[in-house]
XYZ file of N, CA and C in Angstrom:
648
model
N 38.201 37.985 -83.400
C 38.749 36.936 -84.264
C 37.619 36.249 -85.035
N 37.812 36.065 -86.331
C 36.795 35.469 -87.181
C 36.800 33.956 -87.039
N 35.586 33.407 -86.902
C 35.437 31.963 -86.790
C 35.681 31.314 -88.151
N 36.517 30.268 -88.169
C 36.911 29.619 -89.414
C 36.282 28.223 -89.478
N 35.227 28.097 -90.282
C 34.559 26.796 -90.413
C 35.430 25.778 -91.134
N 36.322 26.246 -91.970
C 37.243 25.323 -92.638
C 38.159 24.639 -91.627
N 38.559 25.399 -90.592
C 39.392 24.814 -89.542
C 38.626 23.734 -88.782
N 37.334 23.983 -88.565
C 36.499 22.984 -87.890
C 36.420 21.714 -88.727
N 36.206 21.899 -90.041
C 36.122 20.749 -90.945
C 37.435 19.969 -90.960
N 38.549 20.693 -90.989
C 39.855 20.030 -91.004
C 40.135 19.304 -89.677
N 39.549 19.817 -88.608
C 39.814 19.234 -87.283
C 39.017 17.957 -87.029
N 37.918 17.740 -87.744
C 37.020 16.630 -87.437
C 37.698 15.256 -87.469
N 38.587 14.954 -88.410
C 39.267 13.651 -88.328
C 40.060 13.499 -87.032
N 40.700 14.568 -86.598
C 41.406 14.544 -85.309
C 40.407 14.302 -84.175
N 39.252 14.978 -84.280
C 38.228 14.880 -83.230
C 37.748 13.444 -83.073
N 37.406 12.790 -84.177
C 36.866 11.433 -84.080
C 37.903 10.462 -83.546
N 39.155 10.635 -83.946
C 40.216 9.780 -83.398
C 40.354 9.996 -81.890
N 40.317 11.251 -81.480
C 40.442 11.555 -80.057
C 39.249 11.061 -79.256
N 38.047 11.152 -79.850
C 36.841 10.697 -79.154
C 36.896 9.195 -78.906
N 37.373 8.437 -79.877
C 37.493 6.989 -79.700
C 38.417 6.658 -78.529
N 39.526 7.358 -78.460
C 40.475 7.111 -77.370
C 39.880 7.528 -76.030
N 39.216 8.677 -76.006
C 38.601 9.164 -74.768
C 37.564 8.190 -74.242
N 36.708 7.689 -75.126
C 35.666 6.747 -74.705
C 36.267 5.418 -74.249
N 37.360 5.015 -74.886
C 38.035 3.790 -74.448
C 38.615 3.967 -73.055
N 39.231 5.112 -72.821
C 39.779 5.403 -71.490
C 38.659 5.414 -70.456
N 37.556 6.056 -70.807
C 36.431 6.165 -69.870
C 35.849 4.794 -69.548
N 35.653 3.964 -70.561
C 35.070 2.640 -70.348
C 35.976 1.762 -69.484
N 37.241 1.667 -69.855
C 38.164 0.798 -69.122
C 38.476 1.360 -67.739
N 38.648 2.684 -67.656
C 38.909 3.300 -66.362
C 37.750 3.117 -65.400
N 36.521 3.254 -65.909
C 35.336 3.054 -65.077
C 35.263 1.617 -64.591
N 35.540 0.675 -65.486
C 35.502 -0.737 -65.108
C 36.498 -1.031 -63.995
N 37.719 -0.513 -64.136
C 38.738 -0.725 -63.099
C 38.312 -0.093 -61.784
N 37.803 1.126 -61.845
C 37.436 1.823 -60.611
C 36.272 1.138 -59.909
N 35.312 0.629 -60.662
C 34.162 -0.035 -60.055
C 34.570 -1.362 -59.401
N 35.337 -2.157 -60.126
C 35.736 -3.468 -59.598
C 36.714 -3.311 -58.444
N 37.746 -2.485 -58.641
C 38.752 -2.315 -57.598
C 38.168 -1.613 -56.376
N 37.254 -0.661 -56.602
C 36.610 0.009 -55.478
C 35.826 -0.964 -54.617
N 35.142 -1.913 -55.262
C 34.396 -2.921 -54.510
C 35.343 -3.827 -53.728
N 36.470 -4.173 -54.354
C 37.471 -4.991 -53.647
C 37.988 -4.256 -52.421
N 38.325 -2.967 -52.581
C 38.786 -2.175 -51.428
C 37.732 -2.175 -50.320
N 36.477 -1.948 -50.708
C 35.402 -1.858 -49.710
C 35.240 -3.165 -48.942
N 35.333 -4.290 -49.643
C 35.202 -5.585 -48.980
C 36.396 -5.870 -48.076
N 37.589 -5.500 -48.545
C 38.775 -5.715 -47.717
C 38.740 -4.858 -46.454
N 38.150 -3.678 -46.545
C 38.048 -2.821 -45.368
C 37.090 -3.383 -44.323
N 36.322 -4.389 -44.683
C 35.436 -5.057 -43.740
C 36.012 -6.382 -43.261
N 37.262 -6.626 -43.592
C 37.918 -7.864 -43.149
C 38.000 -7.887 -41.622
N 37.902 -9.067 -41.020
C 37.910 -9.161 -39.561
C 39.256 -8.831 -38.924
N 40.331 -8.877 -39.680
C 41.653 -8.617 -39.120
C 42.184 -7.248 -39.537
N 42.793 -6.562 -38.616
C 43.318 -5.231 -38.928
C 44.540 -5.300 -39.826
N 45.179 -6.469 -39.901
C 46.359 -6.620 -40.759
C 45.976 -6.582 -42.231
N 44.699 -6.694 -42.519
C 44.191 -6.482 -43.876
C 43.654 -5.062 -44.011
N 42.867 -4.647 -43.038
C 42.239 -3.325 -43.112
C 43.268 -2.203 -43.098
N 44.292 -2.303 -42.271
C 45.250 -1.205 -42.119
C 46.025 -0.920 -43.405
N 46.642 -1.933 -44.063
C 47.357 -1.629 -45.315
C 46.425 -1.080 -46.403
N 45.209 -1.641 -46.490
C 44.262 -1.150 -47.498
C 43.894 0.302 -47.210
N 43.673 0.618 -45.942
C 43.340 1.991 -45.573
C 44.465 2.962 -45.898
N 45.714 2.553 -45.647
C 46.868 3.411 -45.926
C 47.004 3.651 -47.433
N 46.905 2.583 -48.218
C 47.064 2.701 -49.668
C 45.975 3.582 -50.275
N 44.725 3.310 -49.923
C 43.623 4.075 -50.509
C 43.643 5.535 -50.066
N 44.033 5.774 -48.822
C 44.108 7.159 -48.350
C 45.216 7.913 -49.073
N 46.339 7.235 -49.294
C 47.463 7.860 -50.004
C 47.057 8.216 -51.435
N 46.403 7.285 -52.115
C 45.986 7.532 -53.500
C 44.959 8.651 -53.566
N 44.030 8.653 -52.622
C 42.972 9.663 -52.629
C 43.502 11.051 -52.307
N 44.563 11.128 -51.520
C 45.083 12.420 -51.059
C 46.200 12.985 -51.927
N 46.587 12.267 -52.970
C 47.610 12.786 -53.881
C 46.972 13.094 -55.240
N 47.461 14.109 -55.934
C 46.853 14.491 -57.221
C 46.994 13.406 -58.279
N 46.004 13.307 -59.119
C 46.059 12.350 -60.227
C 47.259 12.622 -61.123
N 47.610 13.886 -61.305
C 48.745 14.240 -62.153
C 50.040 13.651 -61.608
N 50.233 13.720 -60.303
C 51.431 13.154 -59.680
C 51.460 11.640 -59.878
N 50.314 10.998 -59.716
C 50.242 9.552 -59.902
C 50.561 9.164 -61.337
N 50.076 9.945 -62.296
C 50.383 9.697 -63.704
C 51.879 9.758 -63.966
N 52.517 10.812 -63.463
C 53.949 10.969 -63.665
C 54.723 9.832 -63.003
N 54.273 9.417 -61.824
C 54.962 8.326 -61.128
C 54.862 7.033 -61.929
N 53.669 6.695 -62.380
C 53.476 5.441 -63.111
C 54.196 5.453 -64.453
N 54.219 6.626 -65.110
C 54.761 6.683 -66.462
C 56.273 6.898 -66.505
N 56.797 7.642 -65.533
C 58.217 7.983 -65.577
C 59.066 7.270 -64.524
N 58.479 6.932 -63.391
C 59.254 6.315 -62.307
C 59.271 4.795 -62.412
N 58.111 4.195 -62.671
C 58.055 2.731 -62.738
C 59.020 2.137 -63.769
N 59.220 2.774 -64.954
C 60.202 2.207 -65.896
C 61.607 2.093 -65.305
N 61.947 2.940 -64.359
C 63.257 2.838 -63.721
C 63.365 1.585 -62.864
N 62.210 1.024 -62.512
C 62.174 -0.225 -61.744
C 61.897 -1.433 -62.639
N 61.920 -1.207 -63.946
C 61.719 -2.297 -64.885
C 60.279 -2.548 -65.272
N 59.365 -1.661 -64.878
C 57.942 -1.821 -65.217
C 57.553 -0.749 -66.225
N 57.428 -1.146 -67.474
C 57.131 -0.194 -68.539
C 55.821 -0.563 -69.223
N 54.935 0.407 -69.324
C 53.649 0.205 -69.981
C 53.435 1.333 -70.990
N 52.539 1.106 -71.928
C 52.227 2.150 -72.901
C 51.553 3.324 -72.195
N 51.568 4.478 -72.855
C 50.954 5.671 -72.265
C 49.460 5.451 -72.029
N 48.789 4.817 -72.979
C 47.356 4.591 -72.843
C 47.056 3.646 -71.683
N 47.809 2.565 -71.583
C 47.617 1.611 -70.476
C 47.859 2.287 -69.141
N 48.922 3.072 -69.072
C 49.236 3.791 -67.840
C 48.117 4.751 -67.473
N 47.606 5.494 -68.451
C 46.540 6.453 -68.188
C 45.263 5.794 -67.716
N 44.890 4.698 -68.376
C 43.678 3.974 -67.982
C 43.804 3.459 -66.559
N 44.940 2.850 -66.243
C 45.129 2.302 -64.901
C 45.164 3.408 -63.855
N 45.823 4.517 -64.176
C 45.926 5.622 -63.216
C 44.546 6.184 -62.873
N 43.737 6.416 -63.899
C 42.387 6.931 -63.646
C 41.549 5.903 -62.875
N 41.638 4.638 -63.281
C 40.882 3.602 -62.590
C 41.293 3.465 -61.138
N 42.598 3.468 -60.887
C 43.098 3.355 -59.518
C 42.701 4.558 -58.685
N 42.872 5.747 -59.243
C 42.565 6.964 -58.502
C 41.099 6.998 -58.083
N 40.223 6.720 -59.020
C 38.794 6.811 -58.708
C 38.275 5.599 -57.940
N 39.029 4.505 -57.924
C 38.602 3.358 -57.118
C 38.581 3.699 -55.636
N 39.436 4.642 -55.225
C 39.448 5.027 -53.813
C 38.222 5.856 -53.444
N 37.597 6.458 -54.441
C 36.349 7.185 -54.196
C 35.144 6.254 -54.299
N 35.152 5.370 -55.296
C 34.043 4.416 -55.400
C 34.040 3.475 -54.202
N 35.200 3.238 -53.602
C 35.253 2.429 -52.386
C 34.348 3.021 -51.310
N 34.429 4.340 -51.128
C 33.609 4.999 -50.118
C 32.122 4.914 -50.471
N 31.832 4.959 -51.756
C 30.438 4.828 -52.195
C 29.909 3.439 -51.857
N 30.710 2.416 -52.171
C 30.304 1.044 -51.846
C 30.144 0.863 -50.335
N 31.065 1.416 -49.571
C 30.974 1.281 -48.113
C 29.675 1.896 -47.599
N 29.319 3.048 -48.126
C 28.069 3.687 -47.714
C 26.870 2.825 -48.099
N 26.920 2.242 -49.287
C 25.824 1.387 -49.728
C 25.689 0.146 -48.874
N 26.810 -0.461 -48.517
C 26.786 -1.667 -47.674
C 26.251 -1.339 -46.283
N 26.705 -0.225 -45.737
C 26.261 0.159 -44.402
C 24.785 0.559 -44.380
N 24.242 0.932 -45.555
C 22.834 1.332 -45.623
C 21.887 0.133 -45.691
N 22.438 -1.053 -45.930
C 21.587 -2.251 -45.947
C 21.059 -2.485 -44.537
N 19.752 -2.638 -44.352
C 19.188 -2.802 -43.009
C 19.796 -3.978 -42.247
N 19.956 -3.793 -40.959
C 20.534 -4.843 -40.112
C 19.707 -6.115 -40.202
N 18.410 -5.964 -40.388
C 17.541 -7.130 -40.477
C 17.909 -8.070 -41.609
N 18.491 -7.521 -42.696
C 18.916 -8.357 -43.815
C 20.084 -9.254 -43.414
N 20.993 -8.700 -42.644
C 22.113 -9.493 -42.134
C 21.598 -10.579 -41.185
N 20.690 -10.179 -40.322
C 20.149 -11.123 -39.341
C 19.366 -12.236 -40.025
N 18.638 -11.891 -41.072
C 17.873 -12.902 -41.803
C 18.808 -13.904 -42.480
N 19.900 -13.395 -43.062
C 20.864 -14.293 -43.700
C 21.501 -15.227 -42.677
N 21.779 -14.694 -41.480
C 22.349 -15.523 -40.415
C 21.340 -16.566 -39.950
N 20.077 -16.155 -39.807
C 19.030 -17.082 -39.364
C 18.824 -18.214 -40.367
N 19.006 -17.917 -41.653
C 18.860 -18.941 -42.683
C 20.122 -19.779 -42.854
N 21.143 -19.447 -42.055
C 22.411 -20.180 -42.085
C 23.061 -20.146 -43.473
N 22.971 -18.981 -44.125
C 23.587 -18.831 -45.439
C 25.105 -18.728 -45.301
N 25.848 -19.351 -46.219
C 27.302 -19.174 -46.200
C 27.661 -17.698 -46.416
N 28.860 -17.325 -45.991
C 29.281 -15.927 -46.105
C 29.231 -15.449 -47.554
N 29.750 -16.268 -48.461
C 29.740 -15.852 -49.877
C 28.316 -15.667 -50.377
N 27.425 -16.578 -50.012
C 26.034 -16.481 -50.435
C 25.355 -15.255 -49.834
N 25.686 -14.951 -48.597
C 25.120 -13.764 -47.947
C 25.485 -12.505 -48.717
N 26.746 -12.422 -49.124
C 27.198 -11.230 -49.834
C 26.632 -11.163 -51.250
N 26.704 -12.258 -51.979
C 26.323 -12.220 -53.392
C 24.817 -12.193 -53.622
N 24.063 -12.793 -52.711
C 22.620 -12.903 -52.926
C 21.797 -11.918 -52.099
N 22.359 -11.416 -51.004
C 21.575 -10.569 -50.110
C 22.126 -9.147 -50.024
N 23.383 -9.011 -49.645
C 23.936 -7.696 -49.319
C 24.297 -6.886 -50.562
N 25.150 -7.435 -51.422
C 25.643 -6.653 -52.560
C 24.546 -6.217 -53.535
N 23.566 -7.070 -53.870
C 22.507 -6.582 -54.778
C 21.789 -5.355 -54.232
N 21.528 -5.323 -52.932
C 20.851 -4.168 -52.340
C 21.782 -2.956 -52.270
N 23.045 -3.203 -51.908
C 23.993 -2.097 -51.765
C 24.285 -1.444 -53.109
N 24.537 -2.244 -54.132
C 24.892 -1.702 -55.443
C 23.722 -0.943 -56.050
N 22.516 -1.440 -55.832
C 21.346 -0.738 -56.343
C 21.261 0.676 -55.778
N 21.655 0.834 -54.536
C 21.589 2.145 -53.883
C 22.658 3.114 -54.383
N 23.782 2.582 -54.847
C 24.926 3.454 -55.142
C 25.125 3.714 -56.633
N 24.280 3.141 -57.485
C 24.458 3.333 -58.925
C 24.499 4.811 -59.321
N 23.595 5.669 -58.815
C 23.670 7.091 -59.199
C 24.992 7.741 -58.800
N 25.496 7.429 -57.602
C 26.771 8.008 -57.164
C 27.918 7.525 -58.042
N 27.887 6.259 -58.439
C 28.918 5.743 -59.340
C 28.852 6.459 -60.683
N 27.633 6.764 -61.135
C 27.486 7.491 -62.389
C 28.111 8.873 -62.339
N 28.016 9.517 -61.179
C 28.649 10.831 -61.032
C 30.161 10.745 -61.192
N 30.741 9.656 -60.716
C 32.196 9.506 -60.848
C 32.592 9.180 -62.287
N 31.708 8.568 -63.037
C 31.988 8.354 -64.463
C 32.133 9.698 -65.169
N 31.236 10.626 -64.848
C 31.324 11.964 -65.438
C 32.608 12.663 -64.992
N 32.970 12.492 -63.720
C 34.212 13.096 -63.222
C 35.418 12.524 -63.954
N 35.410 11.220 -64.213
C 36.511 10.595 -64.956
C 36.587 11.139 -66.369
N 35.415 11.327 -66.996
C 35.398 11.890 -68.346
C 36.089 13.246 -68.367
N 35.789 14.082 -67.385
C 36.370 15.426 -67.358
C 37.849 15.418 -66.991
N 38.331 14.310 -66.438
C 39.752 14.211 -66.102
C 40.588 13.584 -67.209
N 39.950 13.047 -68.244
C 40.727 12.403 -69.306
C 41.721 13.340 -69.992
N 41.450 14.662 -70.117
C 42.456 15.531 -70.756
C 43.793 15.565 -70.021
N 43.806 15.204 -68.735
C 45.069 15.202 -67.994
C 46.046 14.213 -68.611
N 45.528 13.165 -69.237
C 46.398 12.142 -69.805
C 47.245 12.674 -70.959
N 46.912 13.854 -71.441
C 47.699 14.480 -72.497
C 49.147 14.683 -72.058
N 49.373 14.858 -70.745
C 50.732 15.143 -70.259
C 51.651 13.941 -70.385
N 51.075 12.734 -70.567
C 51.930 11.559 -70.778
C 51.784 11.057 -72.214
N 51.437 11.987 -73.106
C 51.400 11.780 -74.565
C 50.212 10.957 -75.054
N 49.175 10.779 -74.244
C 47.966 10.103 -74.727
C 47.180 11.088 -75.588
N 46.894 10.707 -76.814
C 46.202 11.606 -77.737
C 44.694 11.384 -77.654
N 44.101 11.784 -76.536
C 42.641 11.773 -76.414
C 42.113 13.064 -77.036
N 40.921 13.490 -76.675
C 40.332 14.659 -77.331
C 41.207 15.898 -77.228
N 41.642 16.215 -76.018
C 42.444 17.421 -75.849
C 43.813 17.274 -76.491
N 44.358 16.069 -76.421
C 45.645 15.826 -77.063
C 45.575 16.009 -78.568
N 44.466 15.541 -79.162
C 44.272 15.726 -80.601
C 44.081 17.193 -80.946
N 43.364 17.919 -80.092
C 43.165 19.352 -80.332
C 44.501 20.087 -80.286
N 45.336 19.713 -79.337
C 46.650 20.352 -79.232
C 47.504 20.025 -80.451
N 47.448 18.765 -80.901
C 48.221 18.361 -82.073
C 47.772 19.130 -83.310
N 46.463 19.246 -83.483
C 45.930 19.997 -84.624
C 46.354 21.459 -84.548
N 46.259 22.038 -83.365
C 46.613 23.450 -83.205
C 48.071 23.706 -83.538
N 48.948 22.788 -83.141
C 50.366 22.943 -83.428
C 50.654 22.788 -84.918
N 49.886 21.914 -85.576
C 50.117 21.676 -87.000
C 49.528 22.776 -87.884
N 48.399 23.360 -87.447
C 47.673 24.303 -88.297
C 47.642 25.735 -87.742
N 48.196 25.917 -86.567
C 48.203 27.240 -85.925
C 46.781 27.789 -85.763
N 45.859 26.897 -85.467
C 44.460 27.247 -85.199
C 44.134 26.724 -83.804
N 43.765 27.617 -82.897
C 43.510 27.208 -81.509
C 42.045 27.364 -81.103
N 41.411 28.429 -81.537
C 40.047 28.720 -81.098
C 39.073 27.616 -81.491
N 39.077 27.227 -82.740
C 38.096 26.273 -83.241
C 38.234 24.886 -82.592
N 39.420 24.269 -82.588
C 39.501 22.914 -82.005
C 39.188 22.883 -80.515
N 39.673 23.860 -79.774
C 39.422 23.859 -78.334
C 37.939 24.116 -78.048
N 37.307 24.974 -78.833
C 35.872 25.211 -78.666
C 35.063 23.956 -78.975
N 35.439 23.269 -80.034
C 34.745 22.026 -80.391
C 34.879 20.995 -79.273
N 36.065 20.895 -78.688
C 36.286 19.948 -77.593
C 35.415 20.313 -76.394
N 35.367 21.607 -76.072
C 34.539 22.044 -74.948
C 33.074 21.718 -75.156
N 32.580 21.974 -76.361
C 31.175 21.667 -76.671
C 30.936 20.163 -76.597
N 31.895 19.383 -77.063
C 31.749 17.926 -77.039
C 31.618 17.409 -75.603
N 32.437 17.933 -74.699
C 32.351 17.514 -73.293
C 30.994 17.893 -72.705
N 30.485 19.071 -73.064
C 29.168 19.489 -72.575
C 28.076 18.564 -73.112
N 28.158 18.236 -74.404
C 27.141 17.390 -75.019
C 27.151 15.970 -74.465
N 28.284 15.547 -73.956
C 28.357 14.217 -73.342
C 27.949 14.280 -71.867
N 28.448 15.283 -71.151
C 28.242 15.352 -69.702
C 26.813 15.706 -69.313
N 26.214 16.670 -69.992
C 24.870 17.119 -69.593
C 23.813 16.025 -69.733
N 23.714 15.340 -70.882
C 22.735 14.242 -70.956
C 23.025 13.136 -69.949
N 24.318 12.862 -69.715
C 24.666 11.832 -68.736
C 24.211 12.242 -67.341
N 24.366 13.511 -67.002
C 23.919 14.003 -65.685
C 22.404 13.879 -65.541
N 21.674 14.224 -66.599
C 20.209 14.101 -66.562
C 19.787 12.644 -66.422
N 20.507 11.761 -67.106
C 20.202 10.340 -67.013
C 20.439 9.819 -65.599
N 21.516 10.259 -64.977
C 21.831 9.832 -63.610
C 20.768 10.325 -62.635
N 20.314 11.562 -62.805
C 19.272 12.093 -61.931
C 17.968 11.321 -62.088
N 17.618 10.989 -63.326
C 16.402 10.210 -63.562
C 16.532 8.817 -62.944
N 17.716 8.226 -63.093
C 17.954 6.908 -62.517
C 17.884 6.958 -61.001
N 18.421 8.026 -60.424
C 18.371 8.173 -58.962
C 16.940 8.286 -58.465
N 16.124 9.072 -59.166
C 14.729 9.200 -58.757
C 13.996 7.857 -58.861
N 14.345 7.092 -59.856
C 13.682 5.801 -60.054
C 14.097 4.804 -58.976
N 15.370 4.806 -58.622
C 15.878 3.807 -57.682
C 15.481 4.108 -56.229
N 15.224 5.362 -55.912
C 14.890 5.698 -54.525
C 13.402 5.538 -54.233
N 12.622 5.146 -55.221
C 11.196 4.942 -54.992
C 10.973 3.755 -54.047
C-alpha cells in the first residue's frame, strides 16, 4: 500500500484536537489518581478497622476489575440512577479512580520506607499528628515514590484510547473519525502510534533520570 502524505496533512487538524483532549485527560486523571491515592493510603492507616475495611474492599474491587468495565458502568449505569456526566468527565474520573488504587500502594510503600527513627523523633518532639505527617513523614515518602508515580502517568497515557468506547474523541477517537470520513486508516493510526512513542519514550527517560537523582 502506498503511503499518502496528503492523508497525513488532512489528518493533522484532527490530530491536534485529539492531542489537546488526550493531554487534558492525562493531566486531570493524574491529579485525581495522585490525590485520591494518597487519601486511600492514609485511610488504610486509620486506627479503626471500620475505616480500613471499607477502603480496602473498595480499592481492591476497583483494582481487580477492568477499566473498560468501570467506564461502561459510570457512563451507562449511573444515568439510570440519576447521575449523568459528560463523556469526558466520566473518562477522566474513571482513569483517575482506577489508577488511584495503584498509586495508593505506591504511597503505602513510601510511607513504610520512612525510617522508624523519624516517627520516634516526631513523637519525642511532641509534634501534633498533622504536623508529623505534613512536615516529617509525607515529604520523605513522596520524594521516594515520585519515579513510581511517573510510571503510572505513562500507563494512564497509554490507556486514554480506551475512552473512545464512550465517545471521547481523544487521539485514537479522532483517528477513527478521520478514517471513517476519508476511508484512510494506515496514515492516521500510524501517526497516532508514533505520537505515543514520542511522548512515552522521553517521559520514561526523564523518570529514570529522576529516579537516579532521588536515590542518591
